[in-house]
Amino acid sequence: MAMTDNDTSLASRHARDALRALVPYSAGRDPDTVRRETGYAGPMIKLASNEGVEGPFPEALAAMEEALSAARRYPEAGARTLQHALAEHHGVGAGEVLVAAGGCAVIQHLSSAFLEPGDEVAYCTPTFHLYRLETLRTGAKPVTVSVDAQGVYDLDALRAAVTARTRLVYVCTPNNPTGGLIKREPLRRFLESLPRHVLPVIDDEDYPDPARVRRVTDRPAVIVRTFSKIFGMAGLRIGYGIAPRDVVEICQKVQNPYEVNRIAQAAGLASVRAAAELARRMRTNRESRSRLAAAITALGLKPLPSHANFLCVRVGNARKVARALEARGVIVRPLDAMGDPASIRITVGSDAEHRALLAALEDSLRTGAMDQ
Ligand SMILES: *Cc1c(COP(=O)(O)O)cnc(C)c1O
């Protein structure tokens, strides 16, 4: 029998049923691919993946250089030094911190640990696409309701979607891709209204102090955090969850003990205490975002109010507009995979990147690329 026939039939016969309908995560397109496809010869600008404008903190760069020379050694198992530093920073117990290869890995571990076929997972749409993929991967069922008109998670509708089979409820704030932020009091009421068989997962990519959710409610909940965005380390794959001790312990059972590499652990540790640099970047992001929103509004478009490092803009046919912008050297994210085929998401970038984006947008508008 031919080798390829054998391989194909093996996967189609024995791969898990839940995986058959699963379409892999659709990431922001990379500049080299886009350049090849479009033939655009100028500099290619990527505002498609919410990466931080600046790279790793200076303290993190220095720590990584030092860690490189020790690369023959395995990293610290369970990233214990970083785990303790994060716990101290957030005022929680060390056993309540799960260090993982990005916020995505925290979400994957929660799915592996808690979901079985037939379980339900509730969240709003459009939202972070991984919730859907991870739910389907385990054979569980996504149950979704729409965000409100401002792009904020609709907590009343979400509460109503919870059933006796619901295991996890995702709350994304500010919501990726719309940017809407949930206020503290509605969040408290929502969390406390949830039945005890549901574990809420607050995917919180903005709050400078995630421990504040602890002060909002005593109810067990998971808070997911990343080093990818404002800390400028998306390429290193590091993030963490703050969760009740027993949830952390269960997740560690499904996690590779050396999941987070030595370089990333060192960079994370050096970044945790750099409060002044974090505050400066948050201010810069806020200011750049409002300048960008004003400029896009001046072109006659209406970005949703955003509390994150991106803007969501309704354009009509998102794929078509994204292609038109790519042909002009700017990559943004059409939101069809996230459940909104009419909008694009634009990452907040540098002033020069914004100038290029605005020129490309204006040109696309003029040449009718945005008509349906
Ligand atoms: C960026 C992001 C994450 C985590 O990304 P990692 O790079 O895996 O840390 C998780 N959730 C949301 C909503 C995000 O925007």
Short mmCIF file of N, CA, C and O in Angstrom, two decimals, residues 114-122 139-141 143 161-169 195 197-199:
data_model
loop_
_atom_site.label_atom_id
_atom_site.label_comp_id
_atom_site.label_asym_id
_atom_site.label_seq_id
_atom_site.Cartn_x
_atom_site.Cartn_y
_atom_site.Cartn_z
N PHE A 114 -11.22 20.96 31.86
CA PHE A 114 -12.62 21.07 32.31
C PHE A 114 -13.67 20.62 31.31
O PHE A 114 -14.82 20.42 31.70
N LEU A 115 -13.33 20.51 30.02
CA LEU A 115 -14.40 20.28 29.04
C LEU A 115 -14.47 18.84 28.57
O LEU A 115 -13.45 18.22 28.26
N GLU A 116 -15.68 18.33 28.51
CA GLU A 116 -15.93 17.01 27.94
C GLU A 116 -16.99 17.16 26.87
O GLU A 116 -17.75 18.14 26.88
N PRO A 117 -17.05 16.17 25.93
CA PRO A 117 -18.08 16.25 24.90
C PRO A 117 -19.46 16.44 25.54
O PRO A 117 -19.78 15.79 26.54
N GLY A 118 -20.24 17.36 24.97
CA GLY A 118 -21.58 17.60 25.50
C GLY A 118 -21.65 18.80 26.45
O GLY A 118 -22.71 19.36 26.67
N ASP A 119 -20.49 19.18 27.03
CA ASP A 119 -20.49 20.39 27.88
C ASP A 119 -20.74 21.62 27.02
O ASP A 119 -20.51 21.61 25.80
N GLU A 120 -21.16 22.69 27.67
CA GLU A 120 -21.37 23.94 26.95
C GLU A 120 -20.41 25.01 27.46
O GLU A 120 -20.03 25.03 28.63
N VAL A 121 -20.03 25.90 26.52
CA VAL A 121 -19.17 27.03 26.85
C VAL A 121 -19.85 28.28 26.30
O VAL A 121 -20.20 28.33 25.12
N ALA A 122 -20.07 29.26 27.16
CA ALA A 122 -20.82 30.45 26.73
C ALA A 122 -19.89 31.66 26.61
O ALA A 122 -18.97 31.84 27.41
N GLY A 139 -14.79 18.79 21.94
CA GLY A 139 -16.09 18.18 21.69
C GLY A 139 -17.21 18.87 22.45
O GLY A 139 -18.35 18.41 22.45
N ALA A 140 -16.88 19.97 23.13
CA ALA A 140 -17.93 20.74 23.82
C ALA A 140 -18.63 21.65 22.81
O ALA A 140 -18.24 21.72 21.64
N LYS A 141 -19.68 22.33 23.30
CA LYS A 141 -20.52 23.09 22.38
C LYS A 141 -20.50 24.58 22.71
O LYS A 141 -20.77 24.97 23.85
N VAL A 143 -21.98 28.18 22.98
CA VAL A 143 -23.29 28.81 23.06
C VAL A 143 -23.03 30.31 23.08
O VAL A 143 -22.36 30.81 23.98
N ALA A 161 -27.77 32.74 28.76
CA ALA A 161 -27.32 31.61 27.93
C ALA A 161 -26.74 30.48 28.77
O ALA A 161 -26.43 29.41 28.25
N VAL A 162 -26.56 30.71 30.05
CA VAL A 162 -25.99 29.68 30.93
C VAL A 162 -27.05 28.63 31.26
O VAL A 162 -28.18 28.96 31.59
N THR A 163 -26.66 27.37 31.12
CA THR A 163 -27.58 26.26 31.41
C THR A 163 -26.94 25.31 32.43
O THR A 163 -25.81 25.56 32.88
N ALA A 164 -27.62 24.23 32.70
CA ALA A 164 -27.07 23.24 33.63
C ALA A 164 -25.83 22.56 33.05
O ALA A 164 -25.04 21.96 33.78
N ARG A 165 -25.63 22.66 31.71
CA ARG A 165 -24.47 22.00 31.08
C ARG A 165 -23.29 22.94 30.89
O ARG A 165 -22.25 22.52 30.39
N THR A 166 -23.45 24.21 31.23
CA THR A 166 -22.37 25.18 31.03
C THR A 166 -21.22 24.91 31.99
O THR A 166 -21.43 24.82 33.20
N ARG A 167 -20.02 24.78 31.45
CA ARG A 167 -18.84 24.57 32.31
C ARG A 167 -18.01 25.84 32.44
O ARG A 167 -17.62 26.23 33.52
N LEU A 168 -17.72 26.48 31.28
CA LEU A 168 -16.92 27.71 31.27
C LEU A 168 -17.75 28.83 30.66
O LEU A 168 -18.54 28.61 29.75
N VAL A 169 -17.54 30.05 31.19
CA VAL A 169 -18.10 31.25 30.57
C VAL A 169 -16.94 32.21 30.35
O VAL A 169 -16.21 32.54 31.30
N PRO A 195 -24.26 30.32 38.55
CA PRO A 195 -24.33 29.13 39.40
C PRO A 195 -22.93 28.56 39.65
O PRO A 195 -22.00 28.80 38.88
N HIS A 197 -21.64 25.69 39.34
CA HIS A 197 -21.02 24.69 38.45
C HIS A 197 -20.32 25.36 37.26
O HIS A 197 -19.73 24.68 36.43
N VAL A 198 -20.38 26.68 37.19
CA VAL A 198 -19.76 27.41 36.07
C VAL A 198 -18.47 28.09 36.52
O VAL A 198 -18.44 28.73 37.57
N LEU A 199 -17.41 27.93 35.73
CA LEU A 199 -16.16 28.64 36.01
C LEU A 199 -16.04 29.83 35.06
O LEU A 199 -15.89 29.64 33.85
#
